[in-house]
Short mmCIF file of C-alpha atoms in Angstrom, two decimals:
data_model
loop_
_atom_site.label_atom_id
_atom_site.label_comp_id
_atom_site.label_asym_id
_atom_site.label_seq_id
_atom_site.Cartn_x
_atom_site.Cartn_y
_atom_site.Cartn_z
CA UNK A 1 22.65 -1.50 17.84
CA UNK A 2 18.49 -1.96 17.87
CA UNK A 3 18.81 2.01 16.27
CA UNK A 4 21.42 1.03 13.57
CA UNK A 5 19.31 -1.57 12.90
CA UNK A 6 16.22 0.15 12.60
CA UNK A 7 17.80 3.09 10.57
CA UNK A 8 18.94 0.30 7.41
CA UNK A 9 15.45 -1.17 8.33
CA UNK A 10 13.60 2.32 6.99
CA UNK A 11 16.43 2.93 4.87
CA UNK A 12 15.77 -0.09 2.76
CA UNK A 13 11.77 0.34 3.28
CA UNK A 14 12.01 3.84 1.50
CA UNK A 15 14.41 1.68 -1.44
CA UNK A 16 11.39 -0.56 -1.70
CA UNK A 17 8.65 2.16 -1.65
CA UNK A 18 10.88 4.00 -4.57
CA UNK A 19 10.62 1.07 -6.26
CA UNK A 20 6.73 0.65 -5.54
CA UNK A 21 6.80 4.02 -6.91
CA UNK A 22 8.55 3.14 -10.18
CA UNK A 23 6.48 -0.20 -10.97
CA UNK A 24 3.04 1.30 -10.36
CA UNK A 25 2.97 4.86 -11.59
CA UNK A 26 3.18 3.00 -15.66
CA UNK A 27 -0.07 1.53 -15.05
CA UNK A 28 -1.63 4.18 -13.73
CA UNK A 29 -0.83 6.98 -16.18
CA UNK A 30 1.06 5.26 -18.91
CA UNK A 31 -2.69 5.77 -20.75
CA UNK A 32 -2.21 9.31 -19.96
CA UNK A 33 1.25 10.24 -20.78
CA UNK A 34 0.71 8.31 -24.04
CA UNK A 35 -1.85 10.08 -25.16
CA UNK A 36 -0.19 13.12 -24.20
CA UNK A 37 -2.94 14.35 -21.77
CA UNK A 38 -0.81 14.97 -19.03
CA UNK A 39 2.95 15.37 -18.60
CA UNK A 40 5.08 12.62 -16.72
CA UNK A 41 5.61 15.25 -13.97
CA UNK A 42 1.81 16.09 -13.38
CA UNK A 43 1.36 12.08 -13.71
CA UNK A 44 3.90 11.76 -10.80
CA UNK A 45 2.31 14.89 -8.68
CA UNK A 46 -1.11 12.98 -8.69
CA UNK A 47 -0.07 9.46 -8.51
CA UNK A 48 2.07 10.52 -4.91
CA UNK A 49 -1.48 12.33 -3.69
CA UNK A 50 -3.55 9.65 -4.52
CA UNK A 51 -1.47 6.90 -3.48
CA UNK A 52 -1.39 8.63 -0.13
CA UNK A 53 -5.01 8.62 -0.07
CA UNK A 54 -5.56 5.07 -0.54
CA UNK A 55 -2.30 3.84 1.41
CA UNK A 56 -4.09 5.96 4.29
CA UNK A 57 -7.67 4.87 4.64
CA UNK A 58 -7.67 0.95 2.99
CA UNK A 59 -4.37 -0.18 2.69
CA UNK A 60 -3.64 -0.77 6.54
CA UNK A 61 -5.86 -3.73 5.57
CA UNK A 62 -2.86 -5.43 3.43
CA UNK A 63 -0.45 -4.05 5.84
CA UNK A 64 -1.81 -6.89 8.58
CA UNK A 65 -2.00 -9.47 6.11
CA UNK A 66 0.98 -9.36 5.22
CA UNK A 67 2.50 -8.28 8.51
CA UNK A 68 0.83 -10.64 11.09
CA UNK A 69 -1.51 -13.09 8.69
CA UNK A 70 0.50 -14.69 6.69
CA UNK A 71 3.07 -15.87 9.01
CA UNK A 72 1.79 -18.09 12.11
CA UNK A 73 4.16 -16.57 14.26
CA UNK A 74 4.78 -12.68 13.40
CA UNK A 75 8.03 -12.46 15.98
CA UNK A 76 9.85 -13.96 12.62
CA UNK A 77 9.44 -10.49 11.33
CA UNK A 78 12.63 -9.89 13.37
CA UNK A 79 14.47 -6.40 12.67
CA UNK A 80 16.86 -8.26 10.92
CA UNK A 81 14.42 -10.85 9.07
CA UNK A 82 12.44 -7.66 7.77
CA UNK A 83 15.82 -5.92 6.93
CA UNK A 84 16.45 -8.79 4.63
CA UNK A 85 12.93 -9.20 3.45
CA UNK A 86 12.86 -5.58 2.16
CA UNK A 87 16.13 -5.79 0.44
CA UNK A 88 14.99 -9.05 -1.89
CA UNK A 89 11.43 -7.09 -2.33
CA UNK A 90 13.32 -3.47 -3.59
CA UNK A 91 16.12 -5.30 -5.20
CA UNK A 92 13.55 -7.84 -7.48
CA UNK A 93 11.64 -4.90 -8.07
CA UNK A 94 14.36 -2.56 -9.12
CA UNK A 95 15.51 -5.77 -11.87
CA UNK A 96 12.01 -5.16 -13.35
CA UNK A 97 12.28 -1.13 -13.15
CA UNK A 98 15.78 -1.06 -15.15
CA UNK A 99 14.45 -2.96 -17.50
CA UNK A 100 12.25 -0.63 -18.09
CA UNK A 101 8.65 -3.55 -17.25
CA UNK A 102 5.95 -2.56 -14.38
CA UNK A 103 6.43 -5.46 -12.17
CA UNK A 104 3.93 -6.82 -9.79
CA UNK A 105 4.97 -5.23 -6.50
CA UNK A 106 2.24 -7.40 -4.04
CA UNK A 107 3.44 -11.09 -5.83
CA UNK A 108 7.37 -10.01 -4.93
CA UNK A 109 6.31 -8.84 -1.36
CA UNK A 110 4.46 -11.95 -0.76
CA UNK A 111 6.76 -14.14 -2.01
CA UNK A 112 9.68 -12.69 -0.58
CA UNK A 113 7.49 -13.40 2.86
CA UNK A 114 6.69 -16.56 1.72
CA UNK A 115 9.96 -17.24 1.35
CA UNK A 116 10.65 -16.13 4.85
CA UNK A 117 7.79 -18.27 6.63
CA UNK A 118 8.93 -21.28 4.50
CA UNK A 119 12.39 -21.03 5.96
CA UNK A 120 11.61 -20.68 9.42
CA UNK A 121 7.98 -23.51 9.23
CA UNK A 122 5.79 -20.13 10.11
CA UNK A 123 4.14 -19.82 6.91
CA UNK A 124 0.42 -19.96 7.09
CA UNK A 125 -0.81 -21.83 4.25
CA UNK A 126 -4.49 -20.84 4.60
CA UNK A 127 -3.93 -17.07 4.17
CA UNK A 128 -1.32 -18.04 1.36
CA UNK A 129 -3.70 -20.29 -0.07
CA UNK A 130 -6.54 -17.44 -0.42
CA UNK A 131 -4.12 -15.26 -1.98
CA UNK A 132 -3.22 -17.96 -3.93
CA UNK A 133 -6.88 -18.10 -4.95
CA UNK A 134 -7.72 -14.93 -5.66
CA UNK A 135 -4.69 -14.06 -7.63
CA UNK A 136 -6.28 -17.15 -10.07
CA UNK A 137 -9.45 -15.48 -9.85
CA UNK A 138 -9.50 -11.70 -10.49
CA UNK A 139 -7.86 -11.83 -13.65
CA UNK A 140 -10.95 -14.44 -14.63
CA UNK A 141 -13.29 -11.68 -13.05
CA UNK A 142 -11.72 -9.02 -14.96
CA UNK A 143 -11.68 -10.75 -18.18
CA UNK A 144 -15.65 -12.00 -18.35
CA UNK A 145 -16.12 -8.61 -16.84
CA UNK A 146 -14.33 -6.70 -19.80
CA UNK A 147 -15.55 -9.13 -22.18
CA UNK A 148 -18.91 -8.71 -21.78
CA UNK A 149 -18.49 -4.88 -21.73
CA UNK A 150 -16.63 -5.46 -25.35
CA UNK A 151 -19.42 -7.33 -26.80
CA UNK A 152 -22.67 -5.17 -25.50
CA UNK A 153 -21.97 -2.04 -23.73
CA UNK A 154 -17.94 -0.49 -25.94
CA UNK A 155 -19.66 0.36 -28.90
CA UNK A 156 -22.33 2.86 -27.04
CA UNK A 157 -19.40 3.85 -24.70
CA UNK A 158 -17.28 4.86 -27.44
CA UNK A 159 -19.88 7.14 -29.35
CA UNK A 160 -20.16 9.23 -26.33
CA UNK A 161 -16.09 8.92 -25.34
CA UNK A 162 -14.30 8.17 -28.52
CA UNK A 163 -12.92 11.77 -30.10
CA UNK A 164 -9.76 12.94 -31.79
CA UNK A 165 -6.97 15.03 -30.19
CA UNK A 166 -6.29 18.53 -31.04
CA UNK A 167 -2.91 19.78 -32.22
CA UNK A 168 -1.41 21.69 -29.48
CA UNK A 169 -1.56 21.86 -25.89
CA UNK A 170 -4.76 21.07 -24.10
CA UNK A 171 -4.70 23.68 -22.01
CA UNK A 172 -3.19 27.11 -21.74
CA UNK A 173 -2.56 29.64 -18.68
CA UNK A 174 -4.85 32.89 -18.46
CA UNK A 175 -2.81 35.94 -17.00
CA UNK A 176 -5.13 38.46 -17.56
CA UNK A 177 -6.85 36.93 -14.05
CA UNK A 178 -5.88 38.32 -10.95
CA UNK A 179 -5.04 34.47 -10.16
CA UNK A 180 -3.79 32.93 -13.50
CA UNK A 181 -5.47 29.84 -13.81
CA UNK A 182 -5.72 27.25 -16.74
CA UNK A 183 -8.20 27.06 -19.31
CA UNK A 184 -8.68 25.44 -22.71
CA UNK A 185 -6.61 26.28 -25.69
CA UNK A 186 -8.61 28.01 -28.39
CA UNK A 187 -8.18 24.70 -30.92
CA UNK A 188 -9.86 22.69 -27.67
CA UNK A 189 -13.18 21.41 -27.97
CA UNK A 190 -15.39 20.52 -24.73
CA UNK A 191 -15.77 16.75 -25.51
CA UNK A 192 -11.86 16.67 -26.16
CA UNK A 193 -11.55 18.29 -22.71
CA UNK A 194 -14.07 16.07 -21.00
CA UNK A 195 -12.34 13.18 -22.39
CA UNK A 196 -8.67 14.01 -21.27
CA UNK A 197 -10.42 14.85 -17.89
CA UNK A 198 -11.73 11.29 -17.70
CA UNK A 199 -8.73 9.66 -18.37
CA UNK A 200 -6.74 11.51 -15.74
CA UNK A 201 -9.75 11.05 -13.37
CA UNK A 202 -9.37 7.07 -14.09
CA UNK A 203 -6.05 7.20 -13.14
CA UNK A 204 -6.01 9.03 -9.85
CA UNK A 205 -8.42 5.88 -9.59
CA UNK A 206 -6.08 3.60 -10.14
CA UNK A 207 -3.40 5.30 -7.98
CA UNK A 208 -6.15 5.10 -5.25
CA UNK A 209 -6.21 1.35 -5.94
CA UNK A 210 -2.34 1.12 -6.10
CA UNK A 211 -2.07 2.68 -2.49
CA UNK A 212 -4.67 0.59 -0.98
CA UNK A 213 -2.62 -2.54 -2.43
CA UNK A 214 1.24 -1.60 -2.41
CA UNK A 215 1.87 0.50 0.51
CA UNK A 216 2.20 -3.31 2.40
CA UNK A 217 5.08 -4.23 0.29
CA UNK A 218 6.68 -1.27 1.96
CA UNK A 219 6.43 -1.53 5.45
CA UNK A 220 4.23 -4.30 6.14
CA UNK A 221 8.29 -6.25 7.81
CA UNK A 222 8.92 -3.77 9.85
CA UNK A 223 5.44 -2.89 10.91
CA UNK A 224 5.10 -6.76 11.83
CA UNK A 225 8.05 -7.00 13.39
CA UNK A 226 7.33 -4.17 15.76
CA UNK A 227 9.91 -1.68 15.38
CA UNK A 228 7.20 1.12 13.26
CA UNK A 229 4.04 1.52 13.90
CA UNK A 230 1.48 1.62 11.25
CA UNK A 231 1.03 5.90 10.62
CA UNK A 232 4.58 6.61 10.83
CA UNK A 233 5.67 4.08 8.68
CA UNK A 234 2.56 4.68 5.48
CA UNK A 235 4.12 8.63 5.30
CA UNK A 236 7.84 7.11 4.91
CA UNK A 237 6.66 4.85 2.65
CA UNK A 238 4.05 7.13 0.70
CA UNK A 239 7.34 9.71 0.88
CA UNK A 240 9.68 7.19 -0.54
CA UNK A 241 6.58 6.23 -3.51
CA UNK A 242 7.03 9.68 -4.05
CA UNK A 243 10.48 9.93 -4.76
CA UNK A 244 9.83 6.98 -7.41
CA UNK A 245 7.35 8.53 -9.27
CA UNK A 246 9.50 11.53 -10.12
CA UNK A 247 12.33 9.84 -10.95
CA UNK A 248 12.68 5.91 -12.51
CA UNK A 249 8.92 5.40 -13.05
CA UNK A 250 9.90 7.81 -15.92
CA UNK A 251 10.93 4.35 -17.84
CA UNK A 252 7.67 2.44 -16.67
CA UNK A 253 5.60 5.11 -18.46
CA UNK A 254 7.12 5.20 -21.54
CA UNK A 255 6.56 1.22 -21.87
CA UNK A 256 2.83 1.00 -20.30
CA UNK A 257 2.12 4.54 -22.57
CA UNK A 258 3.60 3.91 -25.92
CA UNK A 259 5.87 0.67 -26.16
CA UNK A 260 3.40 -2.03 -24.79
CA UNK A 261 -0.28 -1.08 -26.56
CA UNK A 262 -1.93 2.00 -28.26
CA UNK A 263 -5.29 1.70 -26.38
CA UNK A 264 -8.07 3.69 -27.91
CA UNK A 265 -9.79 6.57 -25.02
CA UNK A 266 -12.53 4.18 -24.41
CA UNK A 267 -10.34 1.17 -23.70
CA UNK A 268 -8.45 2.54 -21.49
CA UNK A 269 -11.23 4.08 -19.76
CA UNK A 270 -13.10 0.71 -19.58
CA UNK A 271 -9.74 -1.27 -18.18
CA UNK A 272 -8.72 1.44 -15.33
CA UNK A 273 -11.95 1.31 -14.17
CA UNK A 274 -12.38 -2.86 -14.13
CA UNK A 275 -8.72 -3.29 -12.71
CA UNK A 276 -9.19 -0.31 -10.01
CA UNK A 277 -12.19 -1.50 -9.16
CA UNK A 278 -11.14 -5.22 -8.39
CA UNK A 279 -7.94 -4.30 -6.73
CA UNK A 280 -9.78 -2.28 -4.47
CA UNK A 281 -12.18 -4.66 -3.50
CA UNK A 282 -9.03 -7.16 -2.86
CA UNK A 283 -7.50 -4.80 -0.43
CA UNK A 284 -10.37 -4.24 1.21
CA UNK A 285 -11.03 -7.77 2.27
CA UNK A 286 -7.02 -7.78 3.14
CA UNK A 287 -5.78 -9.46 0.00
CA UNK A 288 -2.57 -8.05 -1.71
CA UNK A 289 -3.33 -7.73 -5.62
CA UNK A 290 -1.77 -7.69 -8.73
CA UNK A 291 -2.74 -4.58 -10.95
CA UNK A 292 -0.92 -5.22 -14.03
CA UNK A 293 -1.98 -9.27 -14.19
CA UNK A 294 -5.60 -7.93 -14.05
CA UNK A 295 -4.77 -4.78 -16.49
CA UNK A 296 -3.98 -7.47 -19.20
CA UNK A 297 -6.54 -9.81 -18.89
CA UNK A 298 -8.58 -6.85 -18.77
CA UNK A 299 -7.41 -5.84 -22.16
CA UNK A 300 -7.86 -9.12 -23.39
CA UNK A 301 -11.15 -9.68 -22.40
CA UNK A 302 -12.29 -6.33 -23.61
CA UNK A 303 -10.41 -7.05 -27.37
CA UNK A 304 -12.13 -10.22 -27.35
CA UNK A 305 -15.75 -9.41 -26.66
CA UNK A 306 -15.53 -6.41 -29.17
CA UNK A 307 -13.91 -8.67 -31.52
CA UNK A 308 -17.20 -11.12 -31.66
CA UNK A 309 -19.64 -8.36 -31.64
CA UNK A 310 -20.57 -9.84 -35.32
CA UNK A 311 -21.28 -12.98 -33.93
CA UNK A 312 -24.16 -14.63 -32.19
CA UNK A 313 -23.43 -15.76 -29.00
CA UNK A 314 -24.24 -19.45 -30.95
CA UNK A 315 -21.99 -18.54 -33.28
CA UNK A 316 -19.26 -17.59 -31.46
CA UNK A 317 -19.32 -20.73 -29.11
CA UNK A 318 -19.14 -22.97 -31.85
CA UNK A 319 -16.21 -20.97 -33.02
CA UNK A 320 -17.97 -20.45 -36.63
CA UNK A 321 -15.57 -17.43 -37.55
CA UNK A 322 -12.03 -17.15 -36.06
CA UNK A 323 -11.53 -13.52 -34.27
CA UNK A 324 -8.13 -11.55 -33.83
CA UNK A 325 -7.86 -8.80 -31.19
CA UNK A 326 -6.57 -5.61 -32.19
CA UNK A 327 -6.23 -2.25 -31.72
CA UNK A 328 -8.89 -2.13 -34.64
CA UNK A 329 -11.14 -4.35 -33.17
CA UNK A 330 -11.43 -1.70 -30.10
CA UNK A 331 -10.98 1.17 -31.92
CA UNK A 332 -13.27 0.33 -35.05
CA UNK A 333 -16.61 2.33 -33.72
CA UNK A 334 -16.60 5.77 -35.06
CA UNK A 335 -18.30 8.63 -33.48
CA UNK A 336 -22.00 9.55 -35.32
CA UNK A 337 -22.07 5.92 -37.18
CA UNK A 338 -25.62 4.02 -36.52
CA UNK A 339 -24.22 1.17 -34.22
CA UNK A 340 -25.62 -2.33 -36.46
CA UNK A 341 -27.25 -5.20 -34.04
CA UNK A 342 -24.67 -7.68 -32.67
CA UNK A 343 -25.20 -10.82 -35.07
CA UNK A 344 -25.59 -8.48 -38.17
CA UNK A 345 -22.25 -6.71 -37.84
CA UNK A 346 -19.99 -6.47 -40.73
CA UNK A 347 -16.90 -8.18 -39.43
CA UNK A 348 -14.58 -5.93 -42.39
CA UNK A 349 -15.86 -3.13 -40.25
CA UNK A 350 -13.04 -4.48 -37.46
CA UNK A 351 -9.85 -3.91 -39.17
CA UNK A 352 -7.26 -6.41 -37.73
CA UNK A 353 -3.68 -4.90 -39.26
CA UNK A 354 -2.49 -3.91 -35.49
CA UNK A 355 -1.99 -6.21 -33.13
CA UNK A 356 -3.23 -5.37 -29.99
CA UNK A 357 0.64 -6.03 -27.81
CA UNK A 358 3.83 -4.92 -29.75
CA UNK A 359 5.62 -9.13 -29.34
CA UNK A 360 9.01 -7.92 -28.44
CA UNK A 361 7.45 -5.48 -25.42
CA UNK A 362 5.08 -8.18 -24.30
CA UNK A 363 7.83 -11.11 -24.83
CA UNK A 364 9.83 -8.94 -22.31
CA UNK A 365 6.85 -7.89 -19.98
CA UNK A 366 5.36 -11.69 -19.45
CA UNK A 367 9.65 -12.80 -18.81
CA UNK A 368 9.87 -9.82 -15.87
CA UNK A 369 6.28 -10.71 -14.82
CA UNK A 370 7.48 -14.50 -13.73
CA UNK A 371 11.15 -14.01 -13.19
CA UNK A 372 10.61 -10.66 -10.68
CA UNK A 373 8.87 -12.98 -7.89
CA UNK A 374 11.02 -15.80 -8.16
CA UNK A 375 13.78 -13.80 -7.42
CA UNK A 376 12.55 -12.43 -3.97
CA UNK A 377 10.82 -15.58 -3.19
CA UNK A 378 14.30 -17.86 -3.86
CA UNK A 379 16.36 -15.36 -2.36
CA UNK A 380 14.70 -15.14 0.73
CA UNK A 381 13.86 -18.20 1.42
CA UNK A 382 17.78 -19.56 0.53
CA UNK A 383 18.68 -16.63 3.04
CA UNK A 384 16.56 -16.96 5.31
CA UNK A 385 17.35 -20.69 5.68
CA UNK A 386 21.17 -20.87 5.11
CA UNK A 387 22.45 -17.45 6.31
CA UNK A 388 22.78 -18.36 10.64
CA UNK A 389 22.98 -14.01 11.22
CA UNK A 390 19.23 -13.95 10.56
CA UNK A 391 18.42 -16.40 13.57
CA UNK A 392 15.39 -18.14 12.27
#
């Protein structure tokens, strides 16, 4: 029976993890893919490596937390509690893949967990409280962060990063090698290349970050409860991230790449790196964080401080001009221009025609941001507490 069990148990682990796979891999390399520097299959390929990576060296750190920290008693992870917790993670994250919106993976897994410890009194409110905490904070961090980057350091960033694509593919294959290997198209140009090569770097970055974060939501139940032990169960779950980067994160990177925004090079550049870098830092200290809640304040922040550049930092406290963010306002810096002093900047030089979030995408993204973890957290805990087969 305790091998039945444990079979559903991985069974519905690698479900989640396909999931994880699906919600992450938009964020990532939907910057990417919509810029058409890489393919969705080559975005998949490096997202499962990297993931790996991180999932393997930091994210064991999450894995406790939410395996044996957040519950005071971590013998309520029984095979059958963590059977059910899994299900309400993968099936509240599979809502938000259908429809097509890049969840947040760690707020379902903790709340479906949460739910858990709330039905059976185990919950530990001082690890849920820090969580609590810092998912207030890093958004905050990342926005000042990306603001202040907007206002002082984009327009410099974007002389040396900013450039226009080529027609044609980026690279092409040379067979007259002994070893064909690929090199750049003829129409390429070096800063082009070094560009694209940034972008991808950022988000093998990010898929570093999203493996030291997200592997937890996969395994951290049945880890907790005993029945896996921590190697075995990161390659089923890295192996079942995999599958869901092949196959319905497909949908995630077509909204993250070209529904949600049209983020300049530079942008995206500056948010990857912010976002990675603070989800990182979360996971190492053991706290489960929410990429795409960062991402957008991130965005935000970065839209904003651009957007005051011809301001005074006077000025724009006292609110003497009204700013918009846009796509413009990131994007207004051409390469070779002489970069004008902020204060003296001519604000018609920030065109404000695009918005910087299509409203119908966003509308849909902020709905399945909220609704996602309600769903695992209710339907655990009203599981959890009313269903007598879970024993709790």
């Amino acid at each position: 029976m305790v091998t039945v069990l444990l079979l559903v148990g991985v069974l519905v682990a690698i479900f989640v993890g396909y999931n994880v796979g699906g919600a992450t891999t938009g964020p990532a390399f939907g910057p990417a893919v919509g810029a058409d520097a890489i393919s969705k299959s080559w975005a998949a390929a490096l997202m499962t490596v990297f993931f790996f990576i991180g999932a393997w060296t930091i994210g064991r750190r999450v894995v406790d937390t939410l395996g044996t920290e957040l519950v005071h008693d971590p013998g309520v992870f029984t095979l059958e509690a963590s059977i059910g917790v899994l299900f309400f993670i993968g099936l509240a994250l599979f809502v938000g893949n259908f429809f097509g919106v890049p969840a947040s993976t760690s707020m379902t897994a903790v709340g479906a967990i949460a739910g858990l410890g709330l039905a059976g009194e185990e919950l530990n409110w001082a690890v849920m409280g820090e969580i609590a905490i810092w998912w207030i904070v890093a958004p905050f961090i990342g926005f000042w962060v990306s603001l202040i980057i907007g206002r002082y350091f984009y327009a410099y960033l974007n002389q040396r990063v900013a450039m226009e694509r080529s027609v044609g593919p980026l690279l092409r294959v040379d067979r007259s090698r002994v070893i064909p290997v690929p090199v750049p198209s003829a129409t390429t140009s070096r800063r082009e290349l070094g560009g694209v090569t940034t972008v991808i770097a950022i988000g093998c970055l990010m898929a570093f970050s999203s493996g030291t974060s997200n592997i937890a939501n996969a395994i951290a139940p049945l880890v907790g409860s005993g029945a896996l032990e921590m190697n075995p169960a990161i390659v089923i779950g890295c192996l079942a991230v995999g599958i869901g980067t092949f196959t319905i994160a497909r949908r995630t990177l077509e909204t993250m790449g070209n529904d949600l925004t049209e983020l300049p090079l530079t942008a995206a550049i500056v948010v990857a790196t912010v976002s990675a870098t603070l989800v990182t830092f979360l996971s190492w200290i053991g706290i489960p964080a929410s990429f795409v809640v960062i991402a957008t304040m991130s965005i935000i922040g970065l839209g904003w401080g651009r957007a005051t550049r011809p301001l005074t930092v006077s000025e724009a406290v006292r609110g003497k001009q009204q700013t918009t963010v846009s796509v413009g306002a990131l994007a207004a810096d051409k390469v070779g221009e002489e970069l004008p002093p902020i204060g003296k900047e001519n604000p018609a030089t920030i065109p404000r025609a695009s918005d910087l979030f299509d409203p119908s995408t966003t509308a849909r993204i902020i709905l399945m941001q909220n609704l996602v973890p309600v769903i695992a957290t209710l339907g655990a805990y009203l599981t959890f507490r009313f269903v007598p087969i879970f024993g709790i």
